[in-house]
Amino acid sequence: GTTARGYKNAVVTMSGPIMSGVRFFLADQYSYVRNNSARFIEPFSFDLLTQDEFGAPRKIGEPLVGPVQMLKNGSVNQNWNWNNTAQGNLLFDMAELANIPMKIRASGNYSFANSINGGNWPNLVNLFLKSDKMSRNDGSTAFGNLRLTHFLSQTTFYEVGLSYTKQWGRTYDN
């Protein structure tokens, strides 16, 4: 489904046996928001605005680009957020497969997120003054794990694991 903000969310899961002694689980979540900072506002239009003393490289009193205007309940363009996460695992029960008191589990996760910077207050004013200069964020995270569990008795076991993770991202002009 969707809303006035353009919100979409979907989750899918699957699991079960592949064969005797081998099971899997997979899950995925997709989210998208077209208007990440929804505002219900009355229409406005301002012209002939000038720079004040707060935070810009312009001289005080210098005219700003205008007009600054918004339609009733207007949606701010270039204000989206999109992300996805997938994860899964695979379990080999060696007691069932080869009569060895051991379980081997492989698991992993991958996620990414993409969004536009400056789409929330107070950076929202950037959409009016320099909408063609908004920056974009892309980021991803990956994780993998291999774990061996050896059962010495009904009450004693030990585990050996190997994990890998990587996170990366970039910010660039849109």
JSON list of C-alpha atoms in Angstrom, two decimals:
[
{"chain": "A", "resi": 1, "resn": "GLY", "atom": "CA", "xyz": [0.00, 0.00, 0.00]},
{"chain": "A", "resi": 2, "resn": "THR", "atom": "CA", "xyz": [0.90, 3.65, -0.01]},
{"chain": "A", "resi": 3, "resn": "THR", "atom": "CA", "xyz": [-0.03, 6.89, 1.77]},
{"chain": "A", "resi": 4, "resn": "ALA", "atom": "CA", "xyz": [-0.03, 10.59, 0.94]},
{"chain": "A", "resi": 5, "resn": "ARG", "atom": "CA", "xyz": [3.65, 10.59, 1.92]},
{"chain": "A", "resi": 6, "resn": "GLY", "atom": "CA", "xyz": [4.26, 7.87, -0.65]},
{"chain": "A", "resi": 7, "resn": "TYR", "atom": "CA", "xyz": [5.15, 5.34, 2.03]},
{"chain": "A", "resi": 8, "resn": "LYS", "atom": "CA", "xyz": [5.56, 1.76, 0.84]},
{"chain": "A", "resi": 9, "resn": "ASN", "atom": "CA", "xyz": [6.70, -1.16, 2.92]},
{"chain": "A", "resi": 10, "resn": "ALA", "atom": "CA", "xyz": [6.87, -4.85, 2.04]},
{"chain": "A", "resi": 11, "resn": "VAL", "atom": "CA", "xyz": [8.18, -7.78, 4.06]},
{"chain": "A", "resi": 12, "resn": "VAL", "atom": "CA", "xyz": [8.68, -11.30, 2.73]},
{"chain": "A", "resi": 13, "resn": "THR", "atom": "CA", "xyz": [9.86, -14.35, 4.68]},
{"chain": "A", "resi": 14, "resn": "MET", "atom": "CA", "xyz": [10.45, -17.95, 3.67]},
{"chain": "A", "resi": 15, "resn": "SER", "atom": "CA", "xyz": [11.72, -20.90, 5.66]},
{"chain": "A", "resi": 16, "resn": "GLY", "atom": "CA", "xyz": [11.63, -24.64, 5.79]},
{"chain": "A", "resi": 17, "resn": "PRO", "atom": "CA", "xyz": [13.51, -27.83, 5.20]},
{"chain": "A", "resi": 18, "resn": "ILE", "atom": "CA", "xyz": [15.41, -28.33, 1.97]},
{"chain": "A", "resi": 19, "resn": "MET", "atom": "CA", "xyz": [15.94, -31.99, 2.79]},
{"chain": "A", "resi": 20, "resn": "SER", "atom": "CA", "xyz": [16.36, -34.04, 5.94]},
{"chain": "A", "resi": 21, "resn": "GLY", "atom": "CA", "xyz": [18.98, -32.29, 8.09]},
{"chain": "A", "resi": 22, "resn": "VAL", "atom": "CA", "xyz": [19.10, -29.06, 6.06]},
{"chain": "A", "resi": 23, "resn": "ARG", "atom": "CA", "xyz": [16.91, -26.03, 6.86]},
{"chain": "A", "resi": 24, "resn": "PHE", "atom": "CA", "xyz": [16.86, -22.44, 5.60]},
{"chain": "A", "resi": 25, "resn": "PHE", "atom": "CA", "xyz": [15.37, -19.05, 6.48]},
{"chain": "A", "resi": 26, "resn": "LEU", "atom": "CA", "xyz": [15.18, -15.96, 4.24]},
{"chain": "A", "resi": 27, "resn": "ALA", "atom": "CA", "xyz": [13.69, -12.53, 4.98]},
{"chain": "A", "resi": 28, "resn": "ASP", "atom": "CA", "xyz": [13.56, -9.25, 3.06]},
{"chain": "A", "resi": 29, "resn": "GLN", "atom": "CA", "xyz": [12.15, -5.82, 3.87]},
{"chain": "A", "resi": 30, "resn": "TYR", "atom": "CA", "xyz": [11.71, -3.05, 1.29]},
{"chain": "A", "resi": 31, "resn": "SER", "atom": "CA", "xyz": [10.80, 0.51, 2.36]},
{"chain": "A", "resi": 32, "resn": "TYR", "atom": "CA", "xyz": [10.31, 3.66, 0.32]},
{"chain": "A", "resi": 33, "resn": "VAL", "atom": "CA", "xyz": [9.09, 7.12, 1.34]},
{"chain": "A", "resi": 34, "resn": "ARG", "atom": "CA", "xyz": [8.50, 9.64, -1.45]},
{"chain": "A", "resi": 35, "resn": "ASN", "atom": "CA", "xyz": [8.09, 12.61, 0.95]},
{"chain": "A", "resi": 36, "resn": "ASN", "atom": "CA", "xyz": [10.30, 11.98, 3.96]},
{"chain": "A", "resi": 37, "resn": "SER", "atom": "CA", "xyz": [9.26, 15.17, 5.78]},
{"chain": "A", "resi": 38, "resn": "ALA", "atom": "CA", "xyz": [5.52, 15.60, 5.20]},
{"chain": "A", "resi": 39, "resn": "ARG", "atom": "CA", "xyz": [4.12, 18.96, 6.30]},
{"chain": "A", "resi": 40, "resn": "PHE", "atom": "CA", "xyz": [0.52, 20.13, 6.28]},
{"chain": "A", "resi": 41, "resn": "ILE", "atom": "CA", "xyz": [0.81, 23.83, 5.61]},
{"chain": "A", "resi": 42, "resn": "GLU", "atom": "CA", "xyz": [-1.14, 26.77, 4.28]},
{"chain": "A", "resi": 43, "resn": "PRO", "atom": "CA", "xyz": [0.12, 28.14, 0.97]},
{"chain": "A", "resi": 44, "resn": "PHE", "atom": "CA", "xyz": [2.72, 30.90, 1.12]},
{"chain": "A", "resi": 45, "resn": "SER", "atom": "CA", "xyz": [4.92, 32.95, -1.14]},
{"chain": "A", "resi": 46, "resn": "PHE", "atom": "CA", "xyz": [7.74, 35.26, -0.09]},
{"chain": "A", "resi": 47, "resn": "ASP", "atom": "CA", "xyz": [9.63, 37.54, -2.41]},
{"chain": "A", "resi": 48, "resn": "LEU", "atom": "CA", "xyz": [12.46, 40.00, -1.87]},
{"chain": "A", "resi": 49, "resn": "LEU", "atom": "CA", "xyz": [13.97, 38.09, 1.06]},
{"chain": "A", "resi": 50, "resn": "THR", "atom": "CA", "xyz": [17.45, 39.13, 2.22]},
{"chain": "A", "resi": 51, "resn": "GLN", "atom": "CA", "xyz": [20.25, 37.36, 4.09]},
{"chain": "A", "resi": 52, "resn": "ASP", "atom": "CA", "xyz": [20.16, 37.58, 7.88]},
{"chain": "A", "resi": 53, "resn": "GLU", "atom": "CA", "xyz": [23.13, 37.05, 10.22]},
{"chain": "A", "resi": 54, "resn": "PHE", "atom": "CA", "xyz": [22.66, 33.26, 10.58]},
{"chain": "A", "resi": 55, "resn": "GLY", "atom": "CA", "xyz": [25.03, 30.88, 8.88]},
{"chain": "A", "resi": 56, "resn": "ALA", "atom": "CA", "xyz": [25.32, 31.69, 5.18]},
{"chain": "A", "resi": 57, "resn": "PRO", "atom": "CA", "xyz": [28.37, 32.91, 3.26]},
{"chain": "A", "resi": 58, "resn": "ARG", "atom": "CA", "xyz": [26.38, 35.87, 1.89]},
{"chain": "A", "resi": 59, "resn": "LYS", "atom": "CA", "xyz": [26.61, 39.40, 3.24]},
{"chain": "A", "resi": 60, "resn": "ILE", "atom": "CA", "xyz": [23.85, 40.56, 5.57]},
{"chain": "A", "resi": 61, "resn": "GLY", "atom": "CA", "xyz": [21.13, 42.25, 3.54]},
{"chain": "A", "resi": 62, "resn": "GLU", "atom": "CA", "xyz": [22.11, 40.58, 0.24]},
{"chain": "A", "resi": 63, "resn": "PRO", "atom": "CA", "xyz": [18.99, 39.55, -1.76]},
{"chain": "A", "resi": 64, "resn": "LEU", "atom": "CA", "xyz": [18.17, 35.82, -1.74]},
{"chain": "A", "resi": 65, "resn": "VAL", "atom": "CA", "xyz": [16.96, 33.83, -4.70]},
{"chain": "A", "resi": 66, "resn": "GLY", "atom": "CA", "xyz": [13.17, 33.94, -4.78]},
{"chain": "A", "resi": 67, "resn": "PRO", "atom": "CA", "xyz": [10.35, 33.73, -4.64]},
{"chain": "A", "resi": 68, "resn": "VAL", "atom": "CA", "xyz": [10.09, 31.08, -1.93]},
{"chain": "A", "resi": 69, "resn": "GLN", "atom": "CA", "xyz": [6.68, 29.50, -2.22]},
{"chain": "A", "resi": 70, "resn": "MET", "atom": "CA", "xyz": [4.73, 26.37, -1.30]},
{"chain": "A", "resi": 71, "resn": "LEU", "atom": "CA", "xyz": [1.31, 25.21, -2.40]},
{"chain": "A", "resi": 72, "resn": "LYS", "atom": "CA", "xyz": [-1.29, 24.05, 0.12]},
{"chain": "A", "resi": 73, "resn": "ASN", "atom": "CA", "xyz": [-0.05, 20.81, 1.70]},
{"chain": "A", "resi": 74, "resn": "GLY", "atom": "CA", "xyz": [2.62, 20.84, -0.97]},
{"chain": "A", "resi": 75, "resn": "SER", "atom": "CA", "xyz": [5.03, 17.99, -1.27]},
{"chain": "A", "resi": 76, "resn": "VAL", "atom": "CA", "xyz": [8.68, 18.88, -1.15]},
{"chain": "A", "resi": 77, "resn": "ASN", "atom": "CA", "xyz": [10.36, 17.36, -4.16]},
{"chain": "A", "resi": 78, "resn": "GLN", "atom": "CA", "xyz": [13.65, 15.50, -3.87]},
{"chain": "A", "resi": 79, "resn": "ASN", "atom": "CA", "xyz": [12.87, 14.36, -0.36]},
{"chain": "A", "resi": 80, "resn": "TRP", "atom": "CA", "xyz": [12.79, 10.57, -0.66]},
{"chain": "A", "resi": 81, "resn": "ASN", "atom": "CA", "xyz": [14.28, 7.70, 1.30]},
{"chain": "A", "resi": 82, "resn": "TRP", "atom": "CA", "xyz": [14.69, 4.14, -0.01]},
{"chain": "A", "resi": 83, "resn": "ASN", "atom": "CA", "xyz": [16.13, 1.14, 1.81]},
{"chain": "A", "resi": 84, "resn": "ASN", "atom": "CA", "xyz": [16.17, -2.63, 1.68]},
{"chain": "A", "resi": 85, "resn": "THR", "atom": "CA", "xyz": [17.41, -5.33, 4.05]},
{"chain": "A", "resi": 86, "resn": "ALA", "atom": "CA", "xyz": [17.79, -9.03, 3.27]},
{"chain": "A", "resi": 87, "resn": "GLN", "atom": "CA", "xyz": [18.97, -11.76, 5.59]},
{"chain": "A", "resi": 88, "resn": "GLY", "atom": "CA", "xyz": [19.13, -15.51, 5.67]},
{"chain": "A", "resi": 89, "resn": "ASN", "atom": "CA", "xyz": [20.66, -18.60, 7.15]},
{"chain": "A", "resi": 90, "resn": "LEU", "atom": "CA", "xyz": [21.29, -22.19, 6.21]},
{"chain": "A", "resi": 91, "resn": "LEU", "atom": "CA", "xyz": [21.60, -24.91, 8.87]},
{"chain": "A", "resi": 92, "resn": "PHE", "atom": "CA", "xyz": [23.18, -28.32, 8.34]},
{"chain": "A", "resi": 93, "resn": "ASP", "atom": "CA", "xyz": [22.35, -30.75, 11.17]},
{"chain": "A", "resi": 94, "resn": "MET", "atom": "CA", "xyz": [25.21, -33.20, 10.84]},
{"chain": "A", "resi": 95, "resn": "ALA", "atom": "CA", "xyz": [23.57, -35.59, 13.35]},
{"chain": "A", "resi": 96, "resn": "GLU", "atom": "CA", "xyz": [20.86, -36.22, 10.74]},
{"chain": "A", "resi": 97, "resn": "LEU", "atom": "CA", "xyz": [23.14, -36.06, 7.70]},
{"chain": "A", "resi": 98, "resn": "ALA", "atom": "CA", "xyz": [26.18, -38.09, 8.85]},
{"chain": "A", "resi": 99, "resn": "ASN", "atom": "CA", "xyz": [25.53, -39.17, 12.47]},
{"chain": "A", "resi": 100, "resn": "ILE", "atom": "CA", "xyz": [28.06, -36.58, 13.75]},
{"chain": "A", "resi": 101, "resn": "PRO", "atom": "CA", "xyz": [27.00, -34.52, 16.85]},
{"chain": "A", "resi": 102, "resn": "MET", "atom": "CA", "xyz": [27.51, -31.18, 15.11]},
{"chain": "A", "resi": 103, "resn": "LYS", "atom": "CA", "xyz": [25.58, -28.32, 13.49]},
{"chain": "A", "resi": 104, "resn": "ILE", "atom": "CA", "xyz": [26.98, -26.01, 10.82]},
{"chain": "A", "resi": 105, "resn": "ARG", "atom": "CA", "xyz": [25.24, -22.68, 10.26]},
{"chain": "A", "resi": 106, "resn": "ALA", "atom": "CA", "xyz": [25.92, -20.12, 7.54]},
{"chain": "A", "resi": 107, "resn": "SER", "atom": "CA", "xyz": [24.16, -16.78, 7.86]},
{"chain": "A", "resi": 108, "resn": "GLY", "atom": "CA", "xyz": [24.28, -13.41, 6.20]},
{"chain": "A", "resi": 109, "resn": "ASN", "atom": "CA", "xyz": [22.72, -9.99, 5.97]},
{"chain": "A", "resi": 110, "resn": "TYR", "atom": "CA", "xyz": [22.85, -7.25, 3.34]},
{"chain": "A", "resi": 111, "resn": "SER", "atom": "CA", "xyz": [21.23, -3.83, 3.53]},
{"chain": "A", "resi": 112, "resn": "PHE", "atom": "CA", "xyz": [21.36, -0.59, 1.59]},
{"chain": "A", "resi": 113, "resn": "ALA", "atom": "CA", "xyz": [19.88, 2.85, 2.02]},
{"chain": "A", "resi": 114, "resn": "ASN", "atom": "CA", "xyz": [19.60, 5.75, -0.44]},
{"chain": "A", "resi": 115, "resn": "SER", "atom": "CA", "xyz": [18.32, 9.21, 0.44]},
{"chain": "A", "resi": 116, "resn": "ILE", "atom": "CA", "xyz": [18.56, 12.91, -0.34]},
{"chain": "A", "resi": 117, "resn": "ASN", "atom": "CA", "xyz": [20.30, 15.17, 2.20]},
{"chain": "A", "resi": 118, "resn": "GLY", "atom": "CA", "xyz": [18.55, 18.26, 3.44]},
{"chain": "A", "resi": 119, "resn": "GLY", "atom": "CA", "xyz": [14.99, 16.98, 3.16]},
{"chain": "A", "resi": 120, "resn": "ASN", "atom": "CA", "xyz": [14.05, 17.78, 6.76]},
{"chain": "A", "resi": 121, "resn": "TRP", "atom": "CA", "xyz": [13.72, 20.95, 8.77]},
{"chain": "A", "resi": 122, "resn": "PRO", "atom": "CA", "xyz": [15.73, 23.25, 8.96]},
{"chain": "A", "resi": 123, "resn": "ASN", "atom": "CA", "xyz": [17.61, 22.05, 5.86]},
{"chain": "A", "resi": 124, "resn": "LEU", "atom": "CA", "xyz": [14.30, 22.08, 4.01]},
{"chain": "A", "resi": 125, "resn": "VAL", "atom": "CA", "xyz": [14.96, 25.71, 3.02]},
{"chain": "A", "resi": 126, "resn": "ASN", "atom": "CA", "xyz": [17.79, 24.40, 0.80]},
{"chain": "A", "resi": 127, "resn": "LEU", "atom": "CA", "xyz": [15.15, 22.95, -1.51]},
{"chain": "A", "resi": 128, "resn": "PHE", "atom": "CA", "xyz": [13.99, 26.48, -2.25]},
{"chain": "A", "resi": 129, "resn": "LEU", "atom": "CA", "xyz": [17.39, 28.15, -2.46]},
{"chain": "A", "resi": 130, "resn": "LYS", "atom": "CA", "xyz": [19.48, 25.46, -4.17]},
{"chain": "A", "resi": 131, "resn": "SER", "atom": "CA", "xyz": [17.39, 22.41, -5.04]},
{"chain": "A", "resi": 132, "resn": "ASP", "atom": "CA", "xyz": [19.76, 21.48, -7.86]},
{"chain": "A", "resi": 133, "resn": "LYS", "atom": "CA", "xyz": [22.63, 21.22, -5.33]},
{"chain": "A", "resi": 134, "resn": "MET", "atom": "CA", "xyz": [21.11, 18.70, -2.90]},
{"chain": "A", "resi": 135, "resn": "SER", "atom": "CA", "xyz": [23.50, 15.89, -2.05]},
{"chain": "A", "resi": 136, "resn": "ARG", "atom": "CA", "xyz": [22.59, 12.21, -2.05]},
{"chain": "A", "resi": 137, "resn": "ASN", "atom": "CA", "xyz": [23.62, 9.45, 0.37]},
{"chain": "A", "resi": 138, "resn": "ASP", "atom": "CA", "xyz": [24.18, 5.83, -0.61]},
{"chain": "A", "resi": 139, "resn": "GLY", "atom": "CA", "xyz": [25.20, 3.27, 1.98]},
{"chain": "A", "resi": 140, "resn": "SER", "atom": "CA", "xyz": [25.44, -0.49, 2.30]},
{"chain": "A", "resi": 141, "resn": "THR", "atom": "CA", "xyz": [26.25, -3.02, 4.98]},
{"chain": "A", "resi": 142, "resn": "ALA", "atom": "CA", "xyz": [27.11, -6.69, 4.47]},
{"chain": "A", "resi": 143, "resn": "PHE", "atom": "CA", "xyz": [27.62, -9.37, 7.10]},
{"chain": "A", "resi": 144, "resn": "GLY", "atom": "CA", "xyz": [28.47, -13.06, 6.83]},
{"chain": "A", "resi": 145, "resn": "ASN", "atom": "CA", "xyz": [28.95, -15.71, 9.50]},
{"chain": "A", "resi": 146, "resn": "LEU", "atom": "CA", "xyz": [29.93, -19.37, 9.54]},
{"chain": "A", "resi": 147, "resn": "ARG", "atom": "CA", "xyz": [29.45, -21.17, 12.86]},
{"chain": "A", "resi": 148, "resn": "LEU", "atom": "CA", "xyz": [30.24, -24.73, 13.84]},
{"chain": "A", "resi": 149, "resn": "THR", "atom": "CA", "xyz": [28.65, -26.15, 17.02]},
{"chain": "A", "resi": 150, "resn": "HIS", "atom": "CA", "xyz": [30.05, -29.46, 18.30]},
{"chain": "A", "resi": 151, "resn": "PHE", "atom": "CA", "xyz": [28.06, -31.31, 20.99]},
{"chain": "A", "resi": 152, "resn": "LEU", "atom": "CA", "xyz": [30.30, -33.20, 23.40]},
{"chain": "A", "resi": 153, "resn": "SER", "atom": "CA", "xyz": [27.34, -34.43, 25.50]},
{"chain": "A", "resi": 154, "resn": "GLN", "atom": "CA", "xyz": [23.68, -33.59, 26.16]},
{"chain": "A", "resi": 155, "resn": "THR", "atom": "CA", "xyz": [24.78, -30.61, 28.33]},
{"chain": "A", "resi": 156, "resn": "THR", "atom": "CA", "xyz": [28.18, -29.59, 26.90]},
{"chain": "A", "resi": 157, "resn": "PHE", "atom": "CA", "xyz": [29.14, -28.09, 23.57]},
{"chain": "A", "resi": 158, "resn": "TYR", "atom": "CA", "xyz": [31.59, -25.63, 22.06]},
{"chain": "A", "resi": 159, "resn": "GLU", "atom": "CA", "xyz": [31.33, -23.31, 19.08]},
{"chain": "A", "resi": 160, "resn": "VAL", "atom": "CA", "xyz": [33.78, -22.00, 16.53]},
{"chain": "A", "resi": 161, "resn": "GLY", "atom": "CA", "xyz": [32.77, -19.06, 14.39]},
{"chain": "A", "resi": 162, "resn": "LEU", "atom": "CA", "xyz": [34.11, -16.95, 11.58]},
{"chain": "A", "resi": 163, "resn": "SER", "atom": "CA", "xyz": [32.47, -13.62, 10.73]},
{"chain": "A", "resi": 164, "resn": "TYR", "atom": "CA", "xyz": [32.97, -10.90, 8.15]},
{"chain": "A", "resi": 165, "resn": "THR", "atom": "CA", "xyz": [31.39, -7.49, 7.96]},
{"chain": "A", "resi": 166, "resn": "LYS", "atom": "CA", "xyz": [31.76, -4.59, 5.57]},
{"chain": "A", "resi": 167, "resn": "GLN", "atom": "CA", "xyz": [30.15, -1.17, 5.62]},
{"chain": "A", "resi": 168, "resn": "TRP", "atom": "CA", "xyz": [30.54, 1.44, 2.94]},
{"chain": "A", "resi": 169, "resn": "GLY", "atom": "CA", "xyz": [28.87, 4.57, 1.72]},
{"chain": "A", "resi": 170, "resn": "ARG", "atom": "CA", "xyz": [29.25, 7.78, -0.21]},
{"chain": "A", "resi": 171, "resn": "THR", "atom": "CA", "xyz": [27.73, 11.21, -0.43]},
{"chain": "A", "resi": 172, "resn": "TYR", "atom": "CA", "xyz": [27.65, 12.98, -3.76]},
{"chain": "A", "resi": 173, "resn": "ASP", "atom": "CA", "xyz": [25.86, 15.69, -5.74]},
{"chain": "A", "resi": 174, "resn": "ASN", "atom": "CA", "xyz": [22.49, 14.61, -7.02]}
]
